[in-house]
mmCIF file of C-alpha atoms in Angstrom:
data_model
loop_
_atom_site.group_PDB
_atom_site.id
_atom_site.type_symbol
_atom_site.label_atom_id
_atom_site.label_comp_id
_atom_site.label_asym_id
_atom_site.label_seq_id
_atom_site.Cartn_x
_atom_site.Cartn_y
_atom_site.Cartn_z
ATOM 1 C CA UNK A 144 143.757 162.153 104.851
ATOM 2 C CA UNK A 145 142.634 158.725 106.054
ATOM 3 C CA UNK A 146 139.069 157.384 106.231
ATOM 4 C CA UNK A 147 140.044 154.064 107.530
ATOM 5 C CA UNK A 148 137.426 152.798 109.251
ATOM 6 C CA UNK A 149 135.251 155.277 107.874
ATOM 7 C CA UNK A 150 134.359 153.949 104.320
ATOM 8 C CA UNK A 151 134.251 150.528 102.511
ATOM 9 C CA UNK A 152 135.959 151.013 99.440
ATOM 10 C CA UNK A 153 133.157 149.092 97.001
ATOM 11 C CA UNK A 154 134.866 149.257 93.646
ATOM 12 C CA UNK A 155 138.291 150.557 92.304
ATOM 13 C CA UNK A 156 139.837 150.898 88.946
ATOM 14 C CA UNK A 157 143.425 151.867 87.540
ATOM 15 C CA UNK A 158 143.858 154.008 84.478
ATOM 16 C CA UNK A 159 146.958 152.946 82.723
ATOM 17 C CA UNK A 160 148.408 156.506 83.502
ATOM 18 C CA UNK A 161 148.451 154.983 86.759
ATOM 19 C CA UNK A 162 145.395 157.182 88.661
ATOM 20 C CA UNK A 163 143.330 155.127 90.889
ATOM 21 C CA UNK A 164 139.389 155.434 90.694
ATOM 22 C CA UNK A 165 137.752 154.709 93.948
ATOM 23 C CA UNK A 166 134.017 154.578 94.729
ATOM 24 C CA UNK A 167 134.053 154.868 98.732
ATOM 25 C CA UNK A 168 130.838 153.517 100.789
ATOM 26 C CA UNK A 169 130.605 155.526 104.064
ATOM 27 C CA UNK A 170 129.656 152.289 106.753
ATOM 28 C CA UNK A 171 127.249 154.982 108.947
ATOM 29 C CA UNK A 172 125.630 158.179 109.361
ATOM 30 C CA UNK A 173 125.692 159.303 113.126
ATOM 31 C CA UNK A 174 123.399 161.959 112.384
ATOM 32 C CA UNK A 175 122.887 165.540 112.602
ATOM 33 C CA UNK A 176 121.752 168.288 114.900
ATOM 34 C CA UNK A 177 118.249 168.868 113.117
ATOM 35 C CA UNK A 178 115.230 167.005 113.685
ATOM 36 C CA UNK A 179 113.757 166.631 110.512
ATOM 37 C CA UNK A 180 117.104 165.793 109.319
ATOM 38 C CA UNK A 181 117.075 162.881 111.453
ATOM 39 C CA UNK A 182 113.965 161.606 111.070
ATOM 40 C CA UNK A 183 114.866 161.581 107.167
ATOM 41 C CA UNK A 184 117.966 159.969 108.012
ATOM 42 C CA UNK A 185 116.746 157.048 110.031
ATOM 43 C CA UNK A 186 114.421 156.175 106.866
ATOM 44 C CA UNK A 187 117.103 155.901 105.263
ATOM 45 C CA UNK A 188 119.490 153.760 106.882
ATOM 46 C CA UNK A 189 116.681 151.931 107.253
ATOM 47 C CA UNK A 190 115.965 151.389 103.401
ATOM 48 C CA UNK A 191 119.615 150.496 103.801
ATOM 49 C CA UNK A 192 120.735 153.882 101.505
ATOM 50 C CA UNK A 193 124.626 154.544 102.263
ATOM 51 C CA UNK A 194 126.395 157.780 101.141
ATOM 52 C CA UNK A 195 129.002 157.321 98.777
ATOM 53 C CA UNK A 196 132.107 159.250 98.184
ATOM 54 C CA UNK A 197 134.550 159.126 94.647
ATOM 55 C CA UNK A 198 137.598 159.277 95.563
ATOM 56 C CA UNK A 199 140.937 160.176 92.808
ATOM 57 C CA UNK A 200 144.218 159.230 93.509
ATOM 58 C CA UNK A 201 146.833 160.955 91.062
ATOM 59 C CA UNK A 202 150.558 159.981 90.412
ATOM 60 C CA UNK A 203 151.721 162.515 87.934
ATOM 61 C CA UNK A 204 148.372 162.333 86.176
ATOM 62 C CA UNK A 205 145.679 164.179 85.126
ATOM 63 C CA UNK A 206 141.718 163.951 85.215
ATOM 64 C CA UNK A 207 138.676 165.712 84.018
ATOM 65 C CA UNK A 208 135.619 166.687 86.587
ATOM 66 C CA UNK A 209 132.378 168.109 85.549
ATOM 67 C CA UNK A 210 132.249 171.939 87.272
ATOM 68 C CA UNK A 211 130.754 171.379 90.814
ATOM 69 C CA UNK A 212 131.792 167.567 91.468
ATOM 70 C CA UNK A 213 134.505 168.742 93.323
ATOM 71 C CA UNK A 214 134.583 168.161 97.230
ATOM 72 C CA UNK A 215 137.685 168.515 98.373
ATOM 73 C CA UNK A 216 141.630 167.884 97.442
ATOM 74 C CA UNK A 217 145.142 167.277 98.976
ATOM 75 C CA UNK A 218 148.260 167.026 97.962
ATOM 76 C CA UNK A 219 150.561 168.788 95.050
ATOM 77 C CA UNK A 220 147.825 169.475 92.673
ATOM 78 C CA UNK A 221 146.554 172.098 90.202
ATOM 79 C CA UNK A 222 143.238 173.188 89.123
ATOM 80 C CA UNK A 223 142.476 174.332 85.601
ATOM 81 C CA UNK A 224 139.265 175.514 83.637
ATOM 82 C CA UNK A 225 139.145 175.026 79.691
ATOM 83 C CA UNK A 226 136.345 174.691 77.133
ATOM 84 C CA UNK A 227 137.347 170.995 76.888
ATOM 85 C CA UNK A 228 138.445 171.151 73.639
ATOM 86 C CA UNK A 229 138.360 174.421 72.196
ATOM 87 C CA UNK A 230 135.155 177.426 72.396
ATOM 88 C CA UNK A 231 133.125 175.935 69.559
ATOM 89 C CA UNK A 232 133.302 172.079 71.259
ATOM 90 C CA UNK A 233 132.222 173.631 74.605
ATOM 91 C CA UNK A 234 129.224 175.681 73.432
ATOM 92 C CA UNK A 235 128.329 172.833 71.446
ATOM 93 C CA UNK A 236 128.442 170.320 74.731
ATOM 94 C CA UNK A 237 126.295 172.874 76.841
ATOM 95 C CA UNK A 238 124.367 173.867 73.957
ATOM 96 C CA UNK A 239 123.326 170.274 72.639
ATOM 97 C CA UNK A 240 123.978 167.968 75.101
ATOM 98 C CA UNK A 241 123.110 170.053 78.508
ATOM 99 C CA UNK A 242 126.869 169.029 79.772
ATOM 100 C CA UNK A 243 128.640 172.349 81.379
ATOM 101 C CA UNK A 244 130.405 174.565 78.829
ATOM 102 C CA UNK A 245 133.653 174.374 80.828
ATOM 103 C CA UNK A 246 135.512 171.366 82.484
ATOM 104 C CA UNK A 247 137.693 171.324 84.983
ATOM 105 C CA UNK A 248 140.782 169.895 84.771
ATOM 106 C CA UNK A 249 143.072 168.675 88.303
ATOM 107 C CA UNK A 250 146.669 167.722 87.337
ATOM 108 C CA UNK A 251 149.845 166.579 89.892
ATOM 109 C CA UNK A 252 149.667 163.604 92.132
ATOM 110 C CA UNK A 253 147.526 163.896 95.396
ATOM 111 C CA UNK A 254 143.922 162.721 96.380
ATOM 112 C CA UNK A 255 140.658 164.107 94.593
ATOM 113 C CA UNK A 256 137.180 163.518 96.719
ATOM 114 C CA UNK A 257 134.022 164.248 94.644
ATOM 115 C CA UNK A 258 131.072 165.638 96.445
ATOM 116 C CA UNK A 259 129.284 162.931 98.531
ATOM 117 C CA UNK A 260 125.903 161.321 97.778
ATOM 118 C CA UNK A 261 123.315 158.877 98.206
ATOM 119 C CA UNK A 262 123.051 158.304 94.193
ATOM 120 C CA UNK A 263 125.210 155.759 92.384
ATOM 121 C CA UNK A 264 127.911 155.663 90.336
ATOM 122 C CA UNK A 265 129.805 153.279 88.618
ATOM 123 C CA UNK A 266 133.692 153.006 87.429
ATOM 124 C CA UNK A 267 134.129 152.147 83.729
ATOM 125 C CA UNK A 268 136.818 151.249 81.666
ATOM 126 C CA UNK A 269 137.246 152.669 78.033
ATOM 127 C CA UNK A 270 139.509 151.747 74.975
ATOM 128 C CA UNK A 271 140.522 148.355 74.634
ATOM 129 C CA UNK A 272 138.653 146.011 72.708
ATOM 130 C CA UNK A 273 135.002 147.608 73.919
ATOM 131 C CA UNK A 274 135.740 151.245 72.399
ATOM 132 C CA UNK A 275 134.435 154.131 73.893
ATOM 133 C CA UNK A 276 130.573 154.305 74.877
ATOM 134 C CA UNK A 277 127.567 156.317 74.395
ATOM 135 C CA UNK A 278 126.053 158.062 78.018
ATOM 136 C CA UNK A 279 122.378 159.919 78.393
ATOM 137 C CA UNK A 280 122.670 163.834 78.938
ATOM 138 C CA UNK A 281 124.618 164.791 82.194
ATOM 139 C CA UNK A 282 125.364 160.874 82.768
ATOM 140 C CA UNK A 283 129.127 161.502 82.756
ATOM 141 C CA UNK A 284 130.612 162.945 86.192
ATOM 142 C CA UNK A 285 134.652 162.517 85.969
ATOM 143 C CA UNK A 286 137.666 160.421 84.106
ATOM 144 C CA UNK A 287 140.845 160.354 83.440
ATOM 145 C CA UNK A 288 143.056 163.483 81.549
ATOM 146 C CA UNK A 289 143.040 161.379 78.116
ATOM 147 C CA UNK A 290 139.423 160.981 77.728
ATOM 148 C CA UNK A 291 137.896 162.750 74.941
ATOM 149 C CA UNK A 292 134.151 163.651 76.018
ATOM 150 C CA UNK A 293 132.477 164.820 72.730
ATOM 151 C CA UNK A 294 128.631 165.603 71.466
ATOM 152 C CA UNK A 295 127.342 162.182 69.805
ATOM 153 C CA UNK A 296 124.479 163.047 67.064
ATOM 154 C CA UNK A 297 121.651 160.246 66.152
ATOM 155 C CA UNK A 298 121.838 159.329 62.677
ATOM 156 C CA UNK A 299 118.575 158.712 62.772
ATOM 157 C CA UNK A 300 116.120 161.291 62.492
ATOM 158 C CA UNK A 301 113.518 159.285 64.069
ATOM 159 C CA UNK A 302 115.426 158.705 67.548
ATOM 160 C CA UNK A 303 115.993 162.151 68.112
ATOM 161 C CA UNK A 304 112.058 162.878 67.639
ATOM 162 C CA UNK A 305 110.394 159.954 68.993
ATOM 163 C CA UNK A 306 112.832 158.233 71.399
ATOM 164 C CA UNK A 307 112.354 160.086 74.392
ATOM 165 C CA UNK A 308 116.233 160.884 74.538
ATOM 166 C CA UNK A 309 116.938 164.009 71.897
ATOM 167 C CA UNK A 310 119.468 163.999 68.898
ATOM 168 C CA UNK A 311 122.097 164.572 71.109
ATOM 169 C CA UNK A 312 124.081 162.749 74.002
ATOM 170 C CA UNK A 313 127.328 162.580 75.299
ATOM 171 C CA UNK A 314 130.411 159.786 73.916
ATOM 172 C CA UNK A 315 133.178 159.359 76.035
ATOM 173 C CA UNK A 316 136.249 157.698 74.231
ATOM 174 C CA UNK A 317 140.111 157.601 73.962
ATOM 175 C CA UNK A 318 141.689 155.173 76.592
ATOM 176 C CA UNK A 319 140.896 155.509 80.586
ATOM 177 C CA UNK A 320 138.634 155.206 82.659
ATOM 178 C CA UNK A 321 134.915 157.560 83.075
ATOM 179 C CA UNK A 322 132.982 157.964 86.596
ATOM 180 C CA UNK A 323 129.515 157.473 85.005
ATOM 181 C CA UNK A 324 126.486 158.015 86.856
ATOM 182 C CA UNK A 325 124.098 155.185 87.434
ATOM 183 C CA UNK A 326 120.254 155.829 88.060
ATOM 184 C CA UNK A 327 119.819 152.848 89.994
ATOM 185 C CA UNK A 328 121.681 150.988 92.734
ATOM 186 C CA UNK A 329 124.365 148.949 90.859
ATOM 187 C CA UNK A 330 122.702 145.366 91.335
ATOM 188 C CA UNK A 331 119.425 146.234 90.089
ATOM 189 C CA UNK A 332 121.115 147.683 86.215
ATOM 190 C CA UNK A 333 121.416 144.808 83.731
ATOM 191 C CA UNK A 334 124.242 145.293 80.797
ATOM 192 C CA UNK A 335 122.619 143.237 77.811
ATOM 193 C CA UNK A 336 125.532 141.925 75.170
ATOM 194 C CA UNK A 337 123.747 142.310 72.048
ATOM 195 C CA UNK A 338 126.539 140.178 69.953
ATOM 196 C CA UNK A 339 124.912 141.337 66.755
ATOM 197 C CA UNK A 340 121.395 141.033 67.423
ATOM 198 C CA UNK A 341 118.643 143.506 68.205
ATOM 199 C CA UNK A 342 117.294 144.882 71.545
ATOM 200 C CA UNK A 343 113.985 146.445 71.841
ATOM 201 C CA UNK A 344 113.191 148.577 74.457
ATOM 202 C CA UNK A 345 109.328 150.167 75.743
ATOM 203 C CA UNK A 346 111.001 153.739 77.803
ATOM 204 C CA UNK A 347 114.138 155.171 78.462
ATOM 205 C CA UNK A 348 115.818 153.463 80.998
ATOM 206 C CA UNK A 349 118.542 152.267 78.929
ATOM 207 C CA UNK A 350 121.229 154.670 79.528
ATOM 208 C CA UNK A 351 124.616 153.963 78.241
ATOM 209 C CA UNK A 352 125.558 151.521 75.274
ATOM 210 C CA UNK A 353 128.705 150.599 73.409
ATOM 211 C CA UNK A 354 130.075 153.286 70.916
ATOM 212 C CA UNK A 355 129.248 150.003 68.431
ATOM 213 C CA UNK A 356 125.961 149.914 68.914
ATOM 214 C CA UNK A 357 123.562 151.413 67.163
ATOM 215 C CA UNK A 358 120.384 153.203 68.371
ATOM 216 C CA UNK A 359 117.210 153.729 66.297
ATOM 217 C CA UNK A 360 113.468 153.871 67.209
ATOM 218 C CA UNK A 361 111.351 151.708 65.337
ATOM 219 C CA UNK A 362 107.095 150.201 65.013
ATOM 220 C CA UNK A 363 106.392 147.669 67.785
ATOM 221 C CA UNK A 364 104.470 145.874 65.021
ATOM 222 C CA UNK A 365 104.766 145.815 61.181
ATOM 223 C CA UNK A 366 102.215 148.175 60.309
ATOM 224 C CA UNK A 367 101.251 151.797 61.925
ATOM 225 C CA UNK A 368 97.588 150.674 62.571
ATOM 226 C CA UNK A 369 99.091 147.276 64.849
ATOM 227 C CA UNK A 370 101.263 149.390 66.459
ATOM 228 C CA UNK A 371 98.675 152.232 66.892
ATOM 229 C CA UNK A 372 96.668 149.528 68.928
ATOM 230 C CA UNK A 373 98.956 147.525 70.431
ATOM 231 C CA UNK A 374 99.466 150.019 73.401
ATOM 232 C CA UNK A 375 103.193 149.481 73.022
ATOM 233 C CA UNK A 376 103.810 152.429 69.914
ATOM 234 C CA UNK A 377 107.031 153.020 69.529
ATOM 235 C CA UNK A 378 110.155 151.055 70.745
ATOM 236 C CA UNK A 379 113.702 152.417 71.372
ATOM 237 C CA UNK A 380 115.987 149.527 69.761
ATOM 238 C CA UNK A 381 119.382 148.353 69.454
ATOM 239 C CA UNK A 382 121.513 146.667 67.238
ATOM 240 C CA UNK A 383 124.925 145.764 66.339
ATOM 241 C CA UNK A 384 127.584 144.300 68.299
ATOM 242 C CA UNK A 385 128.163 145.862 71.928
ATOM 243 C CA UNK A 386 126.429 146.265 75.199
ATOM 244 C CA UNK A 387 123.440 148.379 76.547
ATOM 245 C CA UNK A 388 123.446 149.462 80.081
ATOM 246 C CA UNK A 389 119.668 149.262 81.517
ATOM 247 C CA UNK A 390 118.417 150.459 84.574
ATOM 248 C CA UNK A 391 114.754 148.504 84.949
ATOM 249 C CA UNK A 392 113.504 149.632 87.759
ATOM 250 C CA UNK A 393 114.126 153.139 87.139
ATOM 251 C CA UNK A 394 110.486 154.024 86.555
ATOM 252 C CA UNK A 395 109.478 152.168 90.136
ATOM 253 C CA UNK A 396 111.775 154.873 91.710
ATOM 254 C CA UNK A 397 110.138 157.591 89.931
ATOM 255 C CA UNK A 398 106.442 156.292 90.119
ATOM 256 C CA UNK A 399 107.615 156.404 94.186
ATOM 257 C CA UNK A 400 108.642 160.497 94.168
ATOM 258 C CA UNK A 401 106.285 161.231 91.943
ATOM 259 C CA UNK A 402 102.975 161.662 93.750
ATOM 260 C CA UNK A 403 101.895 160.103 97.779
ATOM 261 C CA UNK A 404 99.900 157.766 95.600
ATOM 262 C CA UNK A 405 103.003 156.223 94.310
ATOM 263 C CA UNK A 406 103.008 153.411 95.787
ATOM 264 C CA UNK A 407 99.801 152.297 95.379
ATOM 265 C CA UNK A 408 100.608 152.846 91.834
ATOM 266 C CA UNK A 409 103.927 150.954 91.657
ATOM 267 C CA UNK A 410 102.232 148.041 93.677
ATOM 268 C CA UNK A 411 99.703 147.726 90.244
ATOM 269 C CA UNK A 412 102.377 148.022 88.352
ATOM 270 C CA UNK A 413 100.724 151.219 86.485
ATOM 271 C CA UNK A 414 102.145 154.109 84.789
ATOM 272 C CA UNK A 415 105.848 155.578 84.411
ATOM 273 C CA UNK A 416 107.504 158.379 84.968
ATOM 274 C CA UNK A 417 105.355 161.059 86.682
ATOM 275 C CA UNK A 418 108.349 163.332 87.208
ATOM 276 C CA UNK A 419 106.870 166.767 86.543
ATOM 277 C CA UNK A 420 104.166 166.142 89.645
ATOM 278 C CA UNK A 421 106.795 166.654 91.867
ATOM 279 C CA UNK A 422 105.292 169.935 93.000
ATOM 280 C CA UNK A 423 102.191 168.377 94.545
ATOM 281 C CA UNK A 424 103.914 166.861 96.909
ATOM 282 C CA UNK A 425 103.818 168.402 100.289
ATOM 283 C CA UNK A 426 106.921 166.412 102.358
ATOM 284 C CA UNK A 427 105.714 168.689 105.515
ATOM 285 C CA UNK A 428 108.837 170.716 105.145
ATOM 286 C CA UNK A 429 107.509 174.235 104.901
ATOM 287 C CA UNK A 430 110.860 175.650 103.977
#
């Protein structure tokens, strides 16, 4: 199938079994036959949103999608579902780390598309020199066949209470390359090379770091009664060699589809999150 013409390949990425990774940027949407589609539409383009596609090419090779990611495929290719690893690693990975119990697994050489979206992803290489990485729940969304994709446990018992982020989350490793997802358009997420020093961190917007790295949460001053006044409490820090992927202007987004008074609240600069007030929202769309 051809979508010359159709999409603006952004980014690309070989695996050294030879499967290309291709993050495809569709140039417009014509529109559709519903109104209220439309009108939603034309914001869009007009906030200068694009949908994206993934698209997989295989040569002989193999990948790994997350169940659902799946759009459409052609060529001499074969579908299989497995725990990933065994029964025990798959209940573990939808047990601890909210990832799908099974993964699906597309083998032969043809094209892969994923589903299409206006969200973001990114292509990322792993192995080499960096090592594998460490992704938020549900961050991952495809790789290549060799990837391991395993349940990473704080060490700390402190992260997993206080950071925001649970004991567990997701470590992709062996040598290939992962589809990650991004919460953020790509320009806006800064990668911070820590080169053995420390990074300190007021949320959870830092979503991916270097295998390396390691991720603790700690006082924002030396004593509990500073750091009980402060306003800061608790920071989510990092150390070691390696890089952290942060997406800063995460909260902006969700102070803006949290609430209508969003905006007036991201223009102070006030609050975060606001996630769970989705349902007082009334978009007009009595459906």
């Amino acid at each position: 199938m051809s979508l010359k013409g159709k999409f603006d390949i952004t980014a690309s990425k070989t695996a050294p079994d030879g499967t290309v990774f291709e993050i495809l940027e569709l140039q417009e949407l014509k529109g559709y036959w519903n109104t209220f589609a439309a009108e939603r539409l034309y914001y869009a383009n007009k906030a200068g949103m694009k949908a994206k596609v993934v698209r997989i090419r295989l040569d002989n090779s193999s990948i790994r999608l997350e169940p659902g990611a799946l759009y459409f495929m052609q060529g001499n290719l074969e579908m299989k579902t497995s725990s990933g690893g065994g029964m025990m690693k798959g209940l573990l990975r939808k047990t601890l780390t909210g990832e799908t119990f099974f993964v699906n697994e597309i083998c032969g050489t043809g094209d892969v598309y994923l589903e299409p979206t206006f969200g973001h992803y990114f292509l990322h290489d792993i192995g080499g020199l960096e090592g594998g990485v460490v992704v938020d729940k549900g961050y991952f969304f495809a790789g290549s066949g060799e990837l391991d994709i395993a349940i990473n446990k704080e060490k700390k018992m402190s992260a997993g209470f206080f950071g925001g982020k649970g004991f567990f989350s997701t470590k992709i490793s062996g040598i290939g390359v992962a589809v990650v997802l991004s919460p953020v358009p790509l320009d806006e997420v800064e990668i911070m090379d820590l080169s053995g020093g420390k990074l300190s961190v007021d949320g959870s917007f830092a979503f991916m770091r270097s295998e390396s790295v390691q991720y603790t949460v700690e006082k924002s001053s030396k004593s509990w009664l500073a750091t009980s006044v402060s306003g800061e409490g608790l920071l989510q820090t990092y150390s070691g060699a390696g890089k952290v992927w942060m997406a800063p202007t995460q909260s902006i987004y969700e102070q803006l589809t949290a609430v209508p008074g969003g905006m007036a609240s991201a223009m102070r600069g006030g609050g975060g999150g606001g996630g769970d007030d989705d349902d007082d929202y009334d978009d007009g769309d009595d459906d």
